[in-house]
Short mmCIF file of C-alpha atoms in Angstrom, two decimals:
data_model
loop_
_atom_site.label_atom_id
_atom_site.label_comp_id
_atom_site.label_asym_id
_atom_site.label_seq_id
_atom_site.Cartn_x
_atom_site.Cartn_y
_atom_site.Cartn_z
CA UNK A 28 38.77 -49.69 14.42
CA UNK A 29 41.99 -51.71 14.08
CA UNK A 30 41.46 -55.26 12.88
CA UNK A 31 43.54 -58.43 12.80
CA UNK A 32 44.12 -57.82 9.08
CA UNK A 33 45.58 -54.39 9.88
CA UNK A 34 48.26 -55.73 12.23
CA UNK A 35 49.02 -59.18 10.80
CA UNK A 36 52.07 -60.13 8.81
CA UNK A 37 50.50 -61.00 5.43
CA UNK A 38 51.52 -63.86 3.20
CA UNK A 39 51.79 -66.58 5.82
CA UNK A 40 52.27 -70.08 4.44
CA UNK A 41 51.06 -73.48 5.62
CA UNK A 42 53.22 -76.50 6.17
CA UNK A 43 51.16 -79.56 5.19
CA UNK A 44 50.83 -82.11 8.01
CA UNK A 45 52.54 -84.78 5.88
CA UNK A 46 55.71 -82.69 5.35
CA UNK A 47 58.80 -83.58 7.36
CA UNK A 48 60.37 -81.35 9.97
CA UNK A 49 63.52 -80.87 7.92
CA UNK A 50 61.36 -79.41 5.14
CA UNK A 51 59.56 -77.25 7.70
CA UNK A 52 62.90 -75.91 8.95
CA UNK A 53 63.95 -75.11 5.37
CA UNK A 54 60.68 -73.26 4.77
CA UNK A 55 61.10 -71.32 8.02
CA UNK A 56 64.58 -70.28 6.87
CA UNK A 57 63.28 -69.26 3.42
CA UNK A 58 60.44 -67.20 4.91
CA UNK A 59 62.50 -65.89 7.85
CA UNK A 60 59.87 -67.01 10.38
CA UNK A 61 59.94 -69.04 13.56
CA UNK A 62 56.55 -70.70 13.21
CA UNK A 63 54.32 -72.22 10.55
CA UNK A 64 50.66 -73.13 10.74
CA UNK A 65 50.11 -76.83 9.98
CA UNK A 66 47.35 -77.73 7.53
CA UNK A 67 45.50 -80.98 7.09
CA UNK A 68 44.66 -82.48 3.69
CA UNK A 69 41.72 -80.02 3.36
CA UNK A 70 43.92 -76.97 4.06
CA UNK A 71 42.36 -76.54 7.49
CA UNK A 72 44.40 -75.50 10.51
CA UNK A 73 45.44 -78.48 12.62
CA UNK A 74 48.32 -76.97 14.60
CA UNK A 75 51.28 -74.63 14.68
CA UNK A 76 54.89 -75.75 14.40
CA UNK A 77 57.67 -73.64 15.90
CA UNK A 78 61.42 -73.79 15.46
CA UNK A 79 61.57 -74.66 19.16
CA UNK A 80 59.22 -77.62 18.57
CA UNK A 81 61.64 -78.98 15.97
CA UNK A 82 64.67 -78.60 18.22
CA UNK A 83 63.21 -79.63 21.58
CA UNK A 84 60.51 -82.04 20.45
CA UNK A 85 62.47 -83.82 17.74
CA UNK A 86 66.22 -83.24 17.57
CA UNK A 87 66.84 -83.13 21.34
CA UNK A 88 64.80 -86.32 21.71
CA UNK A 89 67.12 -88.11 19.28
CA UNK A 90 64.61 -88.27 16.43
CA UNK A 91 65.42 -87.68 12.77
CA UNK A 92 63.70 -84.50 11.45
CA UNK A 93 63.71 -86.09 7.99
CA UNK A 94 61.39 -88.81 9.31
CA UNK A 95 59.08 -86.92 11.69
CA UNK A 96 56.16 -85.03 10.14
CA UNK A 97 54.67 -81.69 11.07
CA UNK A 98 51.39 -83.45 11.79
CA UNK A 99 53.07 -85.65 14.38
CA UNK A 100 54.12 -82.51 16.24
CA UNK A 101 50.64 -80.90 16.17
CA UNK A 102 49.22 -80.91 19.69
CA UNK A 103 46.17 -79.38 21.31
CA UNK A 104 43.45 -77.28 19.77
CA UNK A 105 44.80 -74.73 17.29
CA UNK A 106 43.72 -71.16 17.88
CA UNK A 107 43.08 -68.62 15.12
CA UNK A 108 41.34 -65.30 14.55
CA UNK A 109 39.19 -63.95 11.74
CA UNK A 110 40.79 -61.20 9.66
CA UNK A 111 37.96 -58.83 10.57
CA UNK A 112 38.30 -59.31 14.33
CA UNK A 113 39.01 -56.19 16.36
CA UNK A 114 42.36 -55.66 18.07
CA UNK A 115 40.81 -56.26 21.52
CA UNK A 116 39.60 -59.68 20.33
CA UNK A 117 43.10 -60.52 19.06
CA UNK A 118 44.61 -59.58 22.41
CA UNK A 119 42.01 -61.56 24.38
CA UNK A 120 42.52 -64.66 22.24
CA UNK A 121 46.28 -64.53 22.68
CA UNK A 122 46.09 -63.70 26.39
CA UNK A 123 43.37 -66.21 27.28
CA UNK A 124 45.29 -69.05 25.62
CA UNK A 125 48.81 -67.74 26.39
CA UNK A 126 49.91 -67.87 22.78
CA UNK A 127 52.53 -65.78 21.03
CA UNK A 128 51.54 -66.38 17.40
CA UNK A 129 48.05 -66.35 15.97
CA UNK A 130 47.03 -67.40 12.45
CA UNK A 131 44.63 -65.03 10.70
CA UNK A 132 41.90 -66.65 8.61
CA UNK A 133 39.61 -65.08 6.02
CA UNK A 134 36.98 -67.07 4.11
CA UNK A 135 38.47 -70.29 5.53
CA UNK A 136 41.90 -69.47 4.11
CA UNK A 137 45.12 -68.49 5.85
CA UNK A 138 45.91 -64.84 5.06
CA UNK A 139 48.49 -63.95 7.71
CA UNK A 140 49.99 -64.40 11.16
CA UNK A 141 50.09 -62.10 14.15
CA UNK A 142 53.24 -62.34 16.26
CA UNK A 143 54.68 -60.48 19.21
CA UNK A 144 56.57 -58.22 16.81
CA UNK A 145 53.31 -57.27 15.06
CA UNK A 146 51.73 -56.39 18.39
CA UNK A 147 54.74 -54.33 19.43
CA UNK A 148 54.35 -52.05 16.43
CA UNK A 149 50.61 -51.50 16.94
CA UNK A 150 50.07 -51.31 20.70
CA UNK A 151 50.69 -48.65 23.30
CA UNK A 152 53.31 -49.32 25.97
CA UNK A 153 50.57 -50.03 28.53
CA UNK A 154 48.85 -52.50 26.18
CA UNK A 155 52.16 -54.27 25.50
CA UNK A 156 52.95 -54.48 29.22
CA UNK A 157 49.52 -55.95 29.97
CA UNK A 158 49.84 -58.46 27.13
CA UNK A 159 53.33 -59.56 28.18
CA UNK A 160 52.26 -59.98 31.79
CA UNK A 161 49.25 -62.10 30.89
CA UNK A 162 51.03 -64.29 28.34
CA UNK A 163 54.35 -64.79 30.10
CA UNK A 164 53.61 -64.38 33.82
CA UNK A 165 51.06 -67.17 34.19
CA UNK A 166 52.33 -70.63 34.91
#
């Protein structure tokens, strides 16, 4: 049985909700990632920040990324998966909510992230095609 822990990229890091978007961008560069989970003051998931969010939701709107916080960009209900969840559960969670990155939680702590690249290395071609169609084809 393949689990979320088996396919995740380990060592994911939070960006605290109070941190500014310029700091988030620096951390993304340091970690070579395009998304960071956002944590509240209790280190609980309150959103996910992407590089696109910073560009489109802040910079392109004429806002200063040194003054806008990650928490201000957090929208909607954050989705996550338990480290012990089976691969089918991971796929269903991502497909049902049309998400491309999924934080992996174990004992209430962030332990990794699952991205499209992680799926691509662990799925068959048919599974990848089905996932892509369900995540990207829906409006």
